[in-house]
Coordinates of N, CA, C and O and ligand atoms in Angstrom, one line a residue:
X81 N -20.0 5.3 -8.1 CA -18.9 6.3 -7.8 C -18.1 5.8 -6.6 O -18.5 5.0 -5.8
X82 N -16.9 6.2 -6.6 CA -16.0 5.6 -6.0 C -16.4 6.3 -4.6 O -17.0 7.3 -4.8
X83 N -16.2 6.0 -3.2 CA -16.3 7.0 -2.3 C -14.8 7.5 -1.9 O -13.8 6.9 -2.1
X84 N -15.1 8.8 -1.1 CA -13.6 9.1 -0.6 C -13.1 8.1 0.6 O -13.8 7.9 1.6
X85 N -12.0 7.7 0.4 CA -11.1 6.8 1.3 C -10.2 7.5 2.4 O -9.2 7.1 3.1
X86 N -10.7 8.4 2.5 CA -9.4 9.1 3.6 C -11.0 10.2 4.2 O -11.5 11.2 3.8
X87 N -11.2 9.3 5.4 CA -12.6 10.1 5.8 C -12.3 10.2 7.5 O -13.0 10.8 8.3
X88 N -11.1 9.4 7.8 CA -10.8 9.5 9.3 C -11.2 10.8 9.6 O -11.3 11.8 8.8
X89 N -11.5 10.7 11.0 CA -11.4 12.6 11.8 C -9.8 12.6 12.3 O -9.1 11.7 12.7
X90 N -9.5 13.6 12.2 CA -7.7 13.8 12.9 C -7.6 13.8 13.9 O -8.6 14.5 14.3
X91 N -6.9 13.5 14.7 CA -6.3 13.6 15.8 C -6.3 15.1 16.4 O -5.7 15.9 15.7
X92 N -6.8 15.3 17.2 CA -6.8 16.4 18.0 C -5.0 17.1 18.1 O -4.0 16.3 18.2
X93 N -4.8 18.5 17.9 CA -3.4 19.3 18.1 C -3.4 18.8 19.6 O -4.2 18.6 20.6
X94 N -2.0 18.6 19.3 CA -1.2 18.5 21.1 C -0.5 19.6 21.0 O 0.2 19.9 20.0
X95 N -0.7 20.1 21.6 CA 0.2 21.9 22.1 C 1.3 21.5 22.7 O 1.1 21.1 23.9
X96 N 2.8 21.6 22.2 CA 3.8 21.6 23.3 C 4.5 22.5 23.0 O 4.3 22.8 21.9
X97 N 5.4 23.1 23.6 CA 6.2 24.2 22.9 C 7.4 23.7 23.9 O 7.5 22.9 24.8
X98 N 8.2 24.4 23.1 CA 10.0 24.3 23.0 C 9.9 24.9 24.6 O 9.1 25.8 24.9
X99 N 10.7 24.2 25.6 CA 11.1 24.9 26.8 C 9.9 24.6 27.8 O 9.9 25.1 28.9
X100 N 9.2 24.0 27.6 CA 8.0 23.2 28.4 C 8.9 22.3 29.4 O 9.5 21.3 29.1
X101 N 8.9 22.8 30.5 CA 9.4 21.8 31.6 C 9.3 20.5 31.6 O 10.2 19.6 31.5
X102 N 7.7 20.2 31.7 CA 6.9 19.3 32.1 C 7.3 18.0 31.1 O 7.3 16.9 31.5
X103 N 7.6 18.4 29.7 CA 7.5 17.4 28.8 C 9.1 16.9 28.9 O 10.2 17.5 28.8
X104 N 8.5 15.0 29.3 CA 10.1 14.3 28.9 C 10.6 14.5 27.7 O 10.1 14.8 26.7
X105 N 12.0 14.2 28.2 CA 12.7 14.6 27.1 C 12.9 13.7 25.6 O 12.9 12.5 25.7
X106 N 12.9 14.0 24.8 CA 12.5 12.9 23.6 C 11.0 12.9 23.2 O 10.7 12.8 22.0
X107 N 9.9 12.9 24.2 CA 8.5 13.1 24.1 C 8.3 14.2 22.5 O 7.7 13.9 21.4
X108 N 9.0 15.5 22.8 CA 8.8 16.3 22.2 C 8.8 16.5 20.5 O 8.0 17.0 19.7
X109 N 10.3 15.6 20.5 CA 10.9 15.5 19.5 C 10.2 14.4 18.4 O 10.3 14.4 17.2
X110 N 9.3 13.4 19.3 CA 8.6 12.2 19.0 C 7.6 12.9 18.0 O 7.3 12.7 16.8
X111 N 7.0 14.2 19.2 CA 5.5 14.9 18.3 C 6.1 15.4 16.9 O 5.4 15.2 16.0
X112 N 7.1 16.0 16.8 CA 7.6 16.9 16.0 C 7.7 15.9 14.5 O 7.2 16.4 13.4
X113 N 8.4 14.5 14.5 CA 8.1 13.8 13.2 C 7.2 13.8 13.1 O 6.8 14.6 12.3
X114 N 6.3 12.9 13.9 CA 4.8 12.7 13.7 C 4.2 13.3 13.2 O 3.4 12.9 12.3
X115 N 4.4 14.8 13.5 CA 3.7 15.7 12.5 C 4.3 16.3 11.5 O 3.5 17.1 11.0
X116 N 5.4 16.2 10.9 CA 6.0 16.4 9.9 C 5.8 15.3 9.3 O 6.6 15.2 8.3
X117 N 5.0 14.0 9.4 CA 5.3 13.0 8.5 C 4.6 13.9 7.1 O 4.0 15.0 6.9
X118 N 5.1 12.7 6.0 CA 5.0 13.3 4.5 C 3.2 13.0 4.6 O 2.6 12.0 5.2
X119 N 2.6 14.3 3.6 CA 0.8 13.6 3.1 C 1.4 12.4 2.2 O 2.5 12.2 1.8
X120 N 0.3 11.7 2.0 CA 0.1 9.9 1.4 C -1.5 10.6 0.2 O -2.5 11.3 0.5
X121 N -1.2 10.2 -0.5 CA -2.3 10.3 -1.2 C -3.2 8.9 -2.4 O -2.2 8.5 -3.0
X122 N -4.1 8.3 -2.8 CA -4.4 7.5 -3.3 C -4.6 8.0 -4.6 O -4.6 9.1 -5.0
X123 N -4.7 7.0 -5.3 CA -4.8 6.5 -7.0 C -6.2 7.5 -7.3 O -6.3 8.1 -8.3
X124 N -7.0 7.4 -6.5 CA -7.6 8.2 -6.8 C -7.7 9.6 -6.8 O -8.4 10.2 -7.7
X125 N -7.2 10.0 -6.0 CA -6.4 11.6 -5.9 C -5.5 12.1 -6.9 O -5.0 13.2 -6.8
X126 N -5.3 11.4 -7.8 CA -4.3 11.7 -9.1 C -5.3 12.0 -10.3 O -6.1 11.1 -10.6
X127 N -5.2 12.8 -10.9 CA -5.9 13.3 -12.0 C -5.8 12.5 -13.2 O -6.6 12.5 -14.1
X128 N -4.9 11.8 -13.2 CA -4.2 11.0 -14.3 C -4.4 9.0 -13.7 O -4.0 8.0 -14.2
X129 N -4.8 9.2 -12.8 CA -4.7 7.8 -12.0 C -3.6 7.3 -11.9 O -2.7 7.9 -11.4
X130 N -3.6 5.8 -12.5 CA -2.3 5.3 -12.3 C -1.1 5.8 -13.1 O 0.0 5.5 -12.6
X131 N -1.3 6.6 -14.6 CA -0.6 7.3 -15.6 C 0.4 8.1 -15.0 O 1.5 8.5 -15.4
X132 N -0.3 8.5 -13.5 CA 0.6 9.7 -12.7 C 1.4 9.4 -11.9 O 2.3 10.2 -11.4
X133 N 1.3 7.9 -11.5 CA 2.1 7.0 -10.8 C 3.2 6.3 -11.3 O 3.9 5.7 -10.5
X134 N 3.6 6.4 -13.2 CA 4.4 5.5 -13.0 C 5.3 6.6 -13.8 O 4.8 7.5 -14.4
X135 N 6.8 6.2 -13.7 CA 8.5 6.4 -14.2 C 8.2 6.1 -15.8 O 7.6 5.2 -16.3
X136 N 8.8 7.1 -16.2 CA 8.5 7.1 -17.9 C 9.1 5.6 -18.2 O 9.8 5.1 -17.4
X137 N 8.7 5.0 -19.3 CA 9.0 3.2 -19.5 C 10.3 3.6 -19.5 O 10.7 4.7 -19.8
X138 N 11.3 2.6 -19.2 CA 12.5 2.3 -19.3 C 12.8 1.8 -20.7 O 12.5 0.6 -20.8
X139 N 13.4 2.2 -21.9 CA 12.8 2.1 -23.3 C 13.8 0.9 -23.9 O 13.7 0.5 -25.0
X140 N 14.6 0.4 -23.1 CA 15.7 -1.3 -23.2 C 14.6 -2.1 -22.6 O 14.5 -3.1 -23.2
X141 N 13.8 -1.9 -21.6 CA 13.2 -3.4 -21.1 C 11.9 -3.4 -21.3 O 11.2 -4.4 -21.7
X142 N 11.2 -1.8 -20.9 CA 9.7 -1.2 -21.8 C 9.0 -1.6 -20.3 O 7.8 -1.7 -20.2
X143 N 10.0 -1.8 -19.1 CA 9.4 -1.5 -17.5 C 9.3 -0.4 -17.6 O 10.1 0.5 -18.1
X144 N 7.6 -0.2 -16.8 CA 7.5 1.5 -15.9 C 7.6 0.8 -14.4 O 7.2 -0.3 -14.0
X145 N 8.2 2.0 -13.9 CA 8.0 1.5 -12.5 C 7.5 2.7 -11.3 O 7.8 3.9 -11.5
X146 N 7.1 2.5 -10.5 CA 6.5 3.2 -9.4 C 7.3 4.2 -9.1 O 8.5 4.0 -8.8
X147 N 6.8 5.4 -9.1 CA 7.6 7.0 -9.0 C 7.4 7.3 -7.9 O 8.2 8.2 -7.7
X148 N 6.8 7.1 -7.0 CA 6.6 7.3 -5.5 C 6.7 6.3 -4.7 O 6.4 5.1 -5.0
X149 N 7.1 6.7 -3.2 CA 7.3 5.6 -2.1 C 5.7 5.1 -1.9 O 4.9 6.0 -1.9
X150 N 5.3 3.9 -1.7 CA 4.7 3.5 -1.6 C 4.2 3.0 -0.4 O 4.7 2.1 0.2
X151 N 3.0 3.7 0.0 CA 2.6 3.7 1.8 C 1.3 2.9 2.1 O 0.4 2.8 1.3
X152 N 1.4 2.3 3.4 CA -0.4 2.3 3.9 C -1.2 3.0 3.4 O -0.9 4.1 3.3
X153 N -2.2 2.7 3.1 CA -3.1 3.2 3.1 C -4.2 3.9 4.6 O -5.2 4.6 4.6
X154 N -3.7 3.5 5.5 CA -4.2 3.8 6.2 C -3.8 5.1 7.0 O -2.8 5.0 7.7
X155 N -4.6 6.3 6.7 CA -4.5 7.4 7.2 C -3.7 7.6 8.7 O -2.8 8.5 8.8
X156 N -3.8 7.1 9.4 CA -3.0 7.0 10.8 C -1.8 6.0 11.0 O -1.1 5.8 12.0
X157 N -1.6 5.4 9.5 CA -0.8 4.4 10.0 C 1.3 5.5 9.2 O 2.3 6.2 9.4
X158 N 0.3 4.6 7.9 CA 1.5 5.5 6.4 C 2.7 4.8 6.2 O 3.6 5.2 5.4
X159 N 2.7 3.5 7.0 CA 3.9 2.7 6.6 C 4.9 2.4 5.5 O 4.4 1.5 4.7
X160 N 5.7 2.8 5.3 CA 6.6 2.8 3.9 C 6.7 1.4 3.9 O 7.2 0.8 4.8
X161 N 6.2 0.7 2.6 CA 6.0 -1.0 2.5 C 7.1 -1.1 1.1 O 7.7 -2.1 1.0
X162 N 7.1 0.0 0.0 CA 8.1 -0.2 -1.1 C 8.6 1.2 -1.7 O 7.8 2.1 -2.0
X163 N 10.1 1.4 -1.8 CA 10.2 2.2 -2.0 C 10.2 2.8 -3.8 O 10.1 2.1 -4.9
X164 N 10.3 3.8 -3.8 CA 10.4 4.0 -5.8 C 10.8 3.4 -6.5 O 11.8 2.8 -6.1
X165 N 10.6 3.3 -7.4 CA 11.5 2.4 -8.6 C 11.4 0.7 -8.4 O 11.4 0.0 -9.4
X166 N 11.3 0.1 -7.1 CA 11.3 -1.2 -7.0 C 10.3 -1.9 -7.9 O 10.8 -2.9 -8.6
X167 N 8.8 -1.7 -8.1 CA 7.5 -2.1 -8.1 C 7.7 -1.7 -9.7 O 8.0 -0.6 -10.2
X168 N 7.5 -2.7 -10.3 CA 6.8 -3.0 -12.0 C 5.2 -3.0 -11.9 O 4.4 -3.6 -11.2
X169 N 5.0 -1.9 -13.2 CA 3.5 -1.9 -13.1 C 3.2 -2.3 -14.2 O 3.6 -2.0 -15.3
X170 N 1.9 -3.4 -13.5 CA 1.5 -4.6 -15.0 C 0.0 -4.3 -14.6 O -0.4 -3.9 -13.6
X171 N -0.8 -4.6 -16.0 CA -2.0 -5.0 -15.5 C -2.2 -6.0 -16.0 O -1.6 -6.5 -17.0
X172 N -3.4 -6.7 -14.9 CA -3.6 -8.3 -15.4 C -4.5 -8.5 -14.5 O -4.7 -7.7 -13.6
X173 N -5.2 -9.5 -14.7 CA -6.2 -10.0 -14.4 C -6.9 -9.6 -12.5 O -6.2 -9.7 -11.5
X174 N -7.7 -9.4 -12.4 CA -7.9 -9.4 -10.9 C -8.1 -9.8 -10.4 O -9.2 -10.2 -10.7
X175 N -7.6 -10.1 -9.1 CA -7.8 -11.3 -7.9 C -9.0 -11.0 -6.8 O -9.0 -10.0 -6.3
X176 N -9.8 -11.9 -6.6 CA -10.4 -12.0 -5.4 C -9.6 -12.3 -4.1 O -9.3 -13.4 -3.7
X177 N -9.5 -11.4 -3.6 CA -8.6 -11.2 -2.0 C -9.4 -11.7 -1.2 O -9.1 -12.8 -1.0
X178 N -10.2 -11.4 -0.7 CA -11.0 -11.5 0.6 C -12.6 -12.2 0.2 O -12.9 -12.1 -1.0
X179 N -13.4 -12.9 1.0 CA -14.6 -12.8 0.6 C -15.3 -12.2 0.7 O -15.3 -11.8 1.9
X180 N -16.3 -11.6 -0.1 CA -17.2 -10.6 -0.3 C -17.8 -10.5 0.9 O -18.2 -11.3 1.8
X181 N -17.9 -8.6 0.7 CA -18.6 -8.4 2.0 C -17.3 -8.1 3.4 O -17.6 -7.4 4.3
X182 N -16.2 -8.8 3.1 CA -15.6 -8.4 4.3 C -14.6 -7.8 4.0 O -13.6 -8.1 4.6
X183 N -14.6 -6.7 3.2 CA -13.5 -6.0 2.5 C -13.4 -4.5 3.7 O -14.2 -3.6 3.7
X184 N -12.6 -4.5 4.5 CA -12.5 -3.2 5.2 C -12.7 -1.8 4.2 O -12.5 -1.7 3.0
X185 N -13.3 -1.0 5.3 CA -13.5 0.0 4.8 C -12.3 1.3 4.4 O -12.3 2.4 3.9
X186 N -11.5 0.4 4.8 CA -10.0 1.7 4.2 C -9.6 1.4 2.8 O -9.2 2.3 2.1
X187 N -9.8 -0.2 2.3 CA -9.2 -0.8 1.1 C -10.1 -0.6 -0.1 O -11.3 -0.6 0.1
X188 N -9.6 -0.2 -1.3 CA -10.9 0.6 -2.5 C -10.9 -1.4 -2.7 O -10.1 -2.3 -2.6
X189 N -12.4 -1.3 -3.2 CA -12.8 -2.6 -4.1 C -12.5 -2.7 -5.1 O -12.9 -1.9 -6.0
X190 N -11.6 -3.9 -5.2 CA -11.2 -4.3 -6.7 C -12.0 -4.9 -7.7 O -12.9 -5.6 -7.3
X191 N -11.9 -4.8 -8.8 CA -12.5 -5.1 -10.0 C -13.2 -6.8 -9.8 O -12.6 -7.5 -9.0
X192 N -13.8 -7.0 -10.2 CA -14.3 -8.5 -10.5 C -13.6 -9.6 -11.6 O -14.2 -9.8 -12.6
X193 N -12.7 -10.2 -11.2 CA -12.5 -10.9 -12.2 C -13.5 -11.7 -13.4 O -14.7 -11.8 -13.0
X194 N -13.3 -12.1 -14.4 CA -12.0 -11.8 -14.8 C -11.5 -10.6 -15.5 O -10.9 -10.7 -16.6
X195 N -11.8 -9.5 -14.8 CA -11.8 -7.8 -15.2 C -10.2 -7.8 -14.9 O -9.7 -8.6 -14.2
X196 N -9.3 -6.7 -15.7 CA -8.3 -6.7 -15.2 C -8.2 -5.2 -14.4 O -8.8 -4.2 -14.8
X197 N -7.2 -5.3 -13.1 CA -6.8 -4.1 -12.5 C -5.1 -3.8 -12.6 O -4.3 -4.4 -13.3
X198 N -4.8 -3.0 -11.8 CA -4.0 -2.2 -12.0 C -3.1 -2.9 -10.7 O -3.6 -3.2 -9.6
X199 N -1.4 -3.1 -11.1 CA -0.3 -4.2 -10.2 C 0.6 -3.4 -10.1 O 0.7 -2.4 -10.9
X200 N 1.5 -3.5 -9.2 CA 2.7 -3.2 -8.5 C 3.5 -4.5 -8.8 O 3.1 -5.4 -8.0
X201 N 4.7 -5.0 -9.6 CA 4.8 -6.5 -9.2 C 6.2 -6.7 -9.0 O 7.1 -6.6 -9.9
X202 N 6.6 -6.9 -7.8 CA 7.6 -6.9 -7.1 C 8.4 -8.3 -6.7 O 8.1 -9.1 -5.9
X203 N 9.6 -8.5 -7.5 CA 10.4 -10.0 -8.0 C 11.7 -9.4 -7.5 O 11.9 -8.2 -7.6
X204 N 12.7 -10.2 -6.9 CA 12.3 -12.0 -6.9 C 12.0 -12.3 -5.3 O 11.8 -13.4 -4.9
X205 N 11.9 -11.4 -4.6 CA 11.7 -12.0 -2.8 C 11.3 -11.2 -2.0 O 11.9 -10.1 -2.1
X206 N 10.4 -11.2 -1.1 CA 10.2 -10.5 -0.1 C 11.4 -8.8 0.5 O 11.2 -7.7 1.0
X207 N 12.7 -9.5 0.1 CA 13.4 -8.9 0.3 C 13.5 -7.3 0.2 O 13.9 -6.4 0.9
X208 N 12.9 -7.4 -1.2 CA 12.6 -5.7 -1.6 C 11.7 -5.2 -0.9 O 11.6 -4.0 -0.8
X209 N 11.1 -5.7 -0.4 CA 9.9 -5.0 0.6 C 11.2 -3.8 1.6 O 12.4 -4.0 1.7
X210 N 10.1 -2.7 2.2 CA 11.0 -2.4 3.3 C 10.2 -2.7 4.4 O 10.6 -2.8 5.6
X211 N 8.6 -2.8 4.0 CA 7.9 -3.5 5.4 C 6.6 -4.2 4.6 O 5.8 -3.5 3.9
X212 N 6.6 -5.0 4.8 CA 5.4 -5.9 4.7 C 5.3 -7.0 5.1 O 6.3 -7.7 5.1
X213 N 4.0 -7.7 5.7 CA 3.6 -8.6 6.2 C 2.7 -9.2 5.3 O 2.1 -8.8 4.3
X214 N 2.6 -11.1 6.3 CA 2.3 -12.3 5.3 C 1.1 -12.8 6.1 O 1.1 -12.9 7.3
X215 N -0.2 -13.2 5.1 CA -0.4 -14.2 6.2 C -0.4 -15.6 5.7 O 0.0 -16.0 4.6
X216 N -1.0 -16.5 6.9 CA -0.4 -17.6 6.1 C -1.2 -18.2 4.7 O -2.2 -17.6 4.2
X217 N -0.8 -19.3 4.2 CA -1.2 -19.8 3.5 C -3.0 -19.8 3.1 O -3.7 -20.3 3.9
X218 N -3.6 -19.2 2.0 CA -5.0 -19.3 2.0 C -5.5 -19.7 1.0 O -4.9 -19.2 0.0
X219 N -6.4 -20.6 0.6 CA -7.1 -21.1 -0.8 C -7.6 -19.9 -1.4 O -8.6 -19.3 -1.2
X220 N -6.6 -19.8 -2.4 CA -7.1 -18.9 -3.9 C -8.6 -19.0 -4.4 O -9.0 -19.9 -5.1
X221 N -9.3 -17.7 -3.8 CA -10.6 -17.6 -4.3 C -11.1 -17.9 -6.1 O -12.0 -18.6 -6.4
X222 N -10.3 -17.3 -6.8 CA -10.4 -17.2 -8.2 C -9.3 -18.9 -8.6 O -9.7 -19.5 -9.5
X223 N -8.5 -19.2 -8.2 CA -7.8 -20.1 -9.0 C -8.1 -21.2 -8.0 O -7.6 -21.3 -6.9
X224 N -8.9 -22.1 -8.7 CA -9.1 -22.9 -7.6 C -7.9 -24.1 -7.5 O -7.6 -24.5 -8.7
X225 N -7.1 -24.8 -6.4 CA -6.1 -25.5 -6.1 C -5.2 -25.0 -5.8 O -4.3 -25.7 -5.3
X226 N -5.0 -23.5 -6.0 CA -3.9 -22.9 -5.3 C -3.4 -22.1 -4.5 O -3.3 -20.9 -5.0
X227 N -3.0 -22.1 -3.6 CA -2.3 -21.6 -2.7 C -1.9 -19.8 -2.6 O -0.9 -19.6 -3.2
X228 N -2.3 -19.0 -2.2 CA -1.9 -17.6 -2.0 C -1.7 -17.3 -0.5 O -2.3 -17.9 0.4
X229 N -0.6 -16.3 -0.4 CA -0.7 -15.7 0.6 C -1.1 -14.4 0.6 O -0.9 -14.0 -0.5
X230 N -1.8 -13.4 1.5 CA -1.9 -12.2 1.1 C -0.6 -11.2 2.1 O -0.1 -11.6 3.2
X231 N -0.5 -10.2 1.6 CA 0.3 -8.8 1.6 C -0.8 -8.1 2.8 O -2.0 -7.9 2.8
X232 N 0.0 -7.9 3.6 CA -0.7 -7.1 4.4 C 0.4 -5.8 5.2 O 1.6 -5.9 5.4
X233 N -0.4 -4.7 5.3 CA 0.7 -3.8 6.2 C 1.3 -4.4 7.3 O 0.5 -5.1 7.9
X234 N 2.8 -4.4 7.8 CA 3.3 -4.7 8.7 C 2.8 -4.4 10.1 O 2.5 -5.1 11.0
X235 N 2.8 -2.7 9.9 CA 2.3 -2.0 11.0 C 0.9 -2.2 11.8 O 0.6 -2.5 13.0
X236 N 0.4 -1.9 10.9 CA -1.2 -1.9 11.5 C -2.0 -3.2 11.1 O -3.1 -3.1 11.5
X237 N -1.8 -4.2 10.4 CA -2.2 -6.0 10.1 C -3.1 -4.9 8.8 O -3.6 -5.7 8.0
X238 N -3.5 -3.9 8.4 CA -4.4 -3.5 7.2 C -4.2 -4.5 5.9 O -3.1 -4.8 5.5
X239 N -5.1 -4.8 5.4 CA -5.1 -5.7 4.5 C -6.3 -6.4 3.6 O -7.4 -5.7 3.6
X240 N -6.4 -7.4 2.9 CA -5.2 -7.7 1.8 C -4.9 -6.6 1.1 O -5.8 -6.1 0.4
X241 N -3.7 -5.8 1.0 CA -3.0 -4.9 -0.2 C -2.7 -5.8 -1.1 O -2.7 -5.4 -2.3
X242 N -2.4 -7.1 -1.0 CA -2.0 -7.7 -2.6 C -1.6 -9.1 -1.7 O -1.8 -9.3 -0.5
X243 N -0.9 -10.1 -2.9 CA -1.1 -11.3 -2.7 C 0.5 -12.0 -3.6 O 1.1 -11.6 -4.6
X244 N 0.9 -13.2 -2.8 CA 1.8 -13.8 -3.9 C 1.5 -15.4 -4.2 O 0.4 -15.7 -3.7
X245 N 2.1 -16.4 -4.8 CA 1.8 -17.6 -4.5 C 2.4 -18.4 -3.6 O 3.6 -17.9 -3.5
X246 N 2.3 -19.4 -2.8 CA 2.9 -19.8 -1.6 C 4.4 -20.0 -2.3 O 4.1 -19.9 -3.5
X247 N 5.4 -20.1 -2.1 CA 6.5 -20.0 -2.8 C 7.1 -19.7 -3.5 O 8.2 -20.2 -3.8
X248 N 6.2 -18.2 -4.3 CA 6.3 -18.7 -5.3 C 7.4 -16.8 -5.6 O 7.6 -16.2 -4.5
X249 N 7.8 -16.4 -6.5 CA 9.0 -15.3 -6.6 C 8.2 -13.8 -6.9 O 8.5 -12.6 -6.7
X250 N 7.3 -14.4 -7.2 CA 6.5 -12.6 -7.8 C 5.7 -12.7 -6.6 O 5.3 -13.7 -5.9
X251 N 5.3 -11.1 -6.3 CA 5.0 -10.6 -4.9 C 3.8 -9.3 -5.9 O 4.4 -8.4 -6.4
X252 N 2.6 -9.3 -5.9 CA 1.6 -8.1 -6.6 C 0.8 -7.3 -5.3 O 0.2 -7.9 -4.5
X253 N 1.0 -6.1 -5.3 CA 0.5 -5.1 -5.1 C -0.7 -4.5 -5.5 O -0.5 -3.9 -6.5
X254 N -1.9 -4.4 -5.1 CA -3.2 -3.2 -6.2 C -2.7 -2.2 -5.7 O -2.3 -1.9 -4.6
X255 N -2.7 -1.5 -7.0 CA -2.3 0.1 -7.3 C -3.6 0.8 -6.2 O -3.4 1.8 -5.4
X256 N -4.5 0.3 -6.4 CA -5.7 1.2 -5.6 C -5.4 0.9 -3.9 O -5.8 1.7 -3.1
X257 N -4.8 -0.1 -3.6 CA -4.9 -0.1 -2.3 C -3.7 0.0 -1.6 O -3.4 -0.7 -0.7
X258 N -2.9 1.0 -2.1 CA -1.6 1.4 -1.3 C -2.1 2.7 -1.7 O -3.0 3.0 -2.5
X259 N -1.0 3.6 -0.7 CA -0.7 4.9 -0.7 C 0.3 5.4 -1.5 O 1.2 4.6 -1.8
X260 N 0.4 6.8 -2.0 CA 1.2 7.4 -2.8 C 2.0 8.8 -2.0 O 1.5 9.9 -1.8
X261 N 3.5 8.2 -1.5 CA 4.1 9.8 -0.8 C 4.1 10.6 -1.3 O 4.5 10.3 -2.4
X262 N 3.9 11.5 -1.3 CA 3.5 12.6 -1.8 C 4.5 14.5 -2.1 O 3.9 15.4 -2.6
Ligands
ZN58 ZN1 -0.6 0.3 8.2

């Protein structure tokens, strides 16, 4: 069974109210997004899974693409990394990201290759991102001789969310380890 991914405890209420002397100015206004950010929900939280995630196919190219902004996964963080419509959803084969065992506990575990999972696949450049981070170059666990980098949240380093090849134009996402705005 999958466990639930969103198990943080919340942040304690900050009490400020409108006309509070005490509070610098802008302070206020800071709390007020913060807490109005949008809920983020996961693949798992959808009754339909990924089915509920994508843009009816595009019926000229037979692309579906991601119906929601696509966030951190990380409950405190929520970084908007792609927005709607950019991200093509393929499935294919699944990659070993990390080595076993050191998979953070915010990221769901992916499938075992050569099982296939569920992609986001984002062409031709980094460009479409609105935030994501790289790291550097690392030996591809499953393909051996080649080069990947992994996808990591900008904000908070959370990671691997997905991986591309060192140079190479397609940029993949797991569906399970991003967030869904909600
Ligand atoms: Zn983050």
């Amino acid at each position: 069974m999958r466990k639930a991914l969103i198990s943080q405890p919340t942040e304690p209420d900050v009490e400020v109210r409108d006309g509070h002397h005490d509070v610098p100015a802008g302070i206020f206004e800071a709390l007020k997004r913060r807490r109005a950010a949008p809920a983020s929900k996961l693949v798992s939280d959808f009754e339909g899974g990924v089915s509920d995630l994508i843009q009816s196919a595009d019926e000229a190219s037979g692309t579906s693409r991601n119906k929601h902004d696509l966030l951190c996964p990380r409950a405190k963080c929520g970084s908007l990394i792609l927005r709607a419509g950019v991200g093509k959803w393929v499935e294919r084969a699944s990659v070993q990201m990390e080595p076993l065992g050191t998979q953070s506990p915010d990221l769901a575990a992916l499938p075992t290759p050569p099982e296939t999972a569920q992609w986001w696949l984002i062409t031709p450049s980094p460009m479409e991102f609105e935030n994501v981070g790289f790291t550097r170059p690392v030996q591809s666990l499953t393909e051996l001789g080649r080069k990947i980098k992994l996808l990591t949240c900008a904000e908070c380093d959370l990671g691997p969310l997905g991986w591309s090849q060192e140079g190479g134009t397609e940029f993949w996402l797991a569906c399970s380890r991003v967030a869904y705005r909600s």
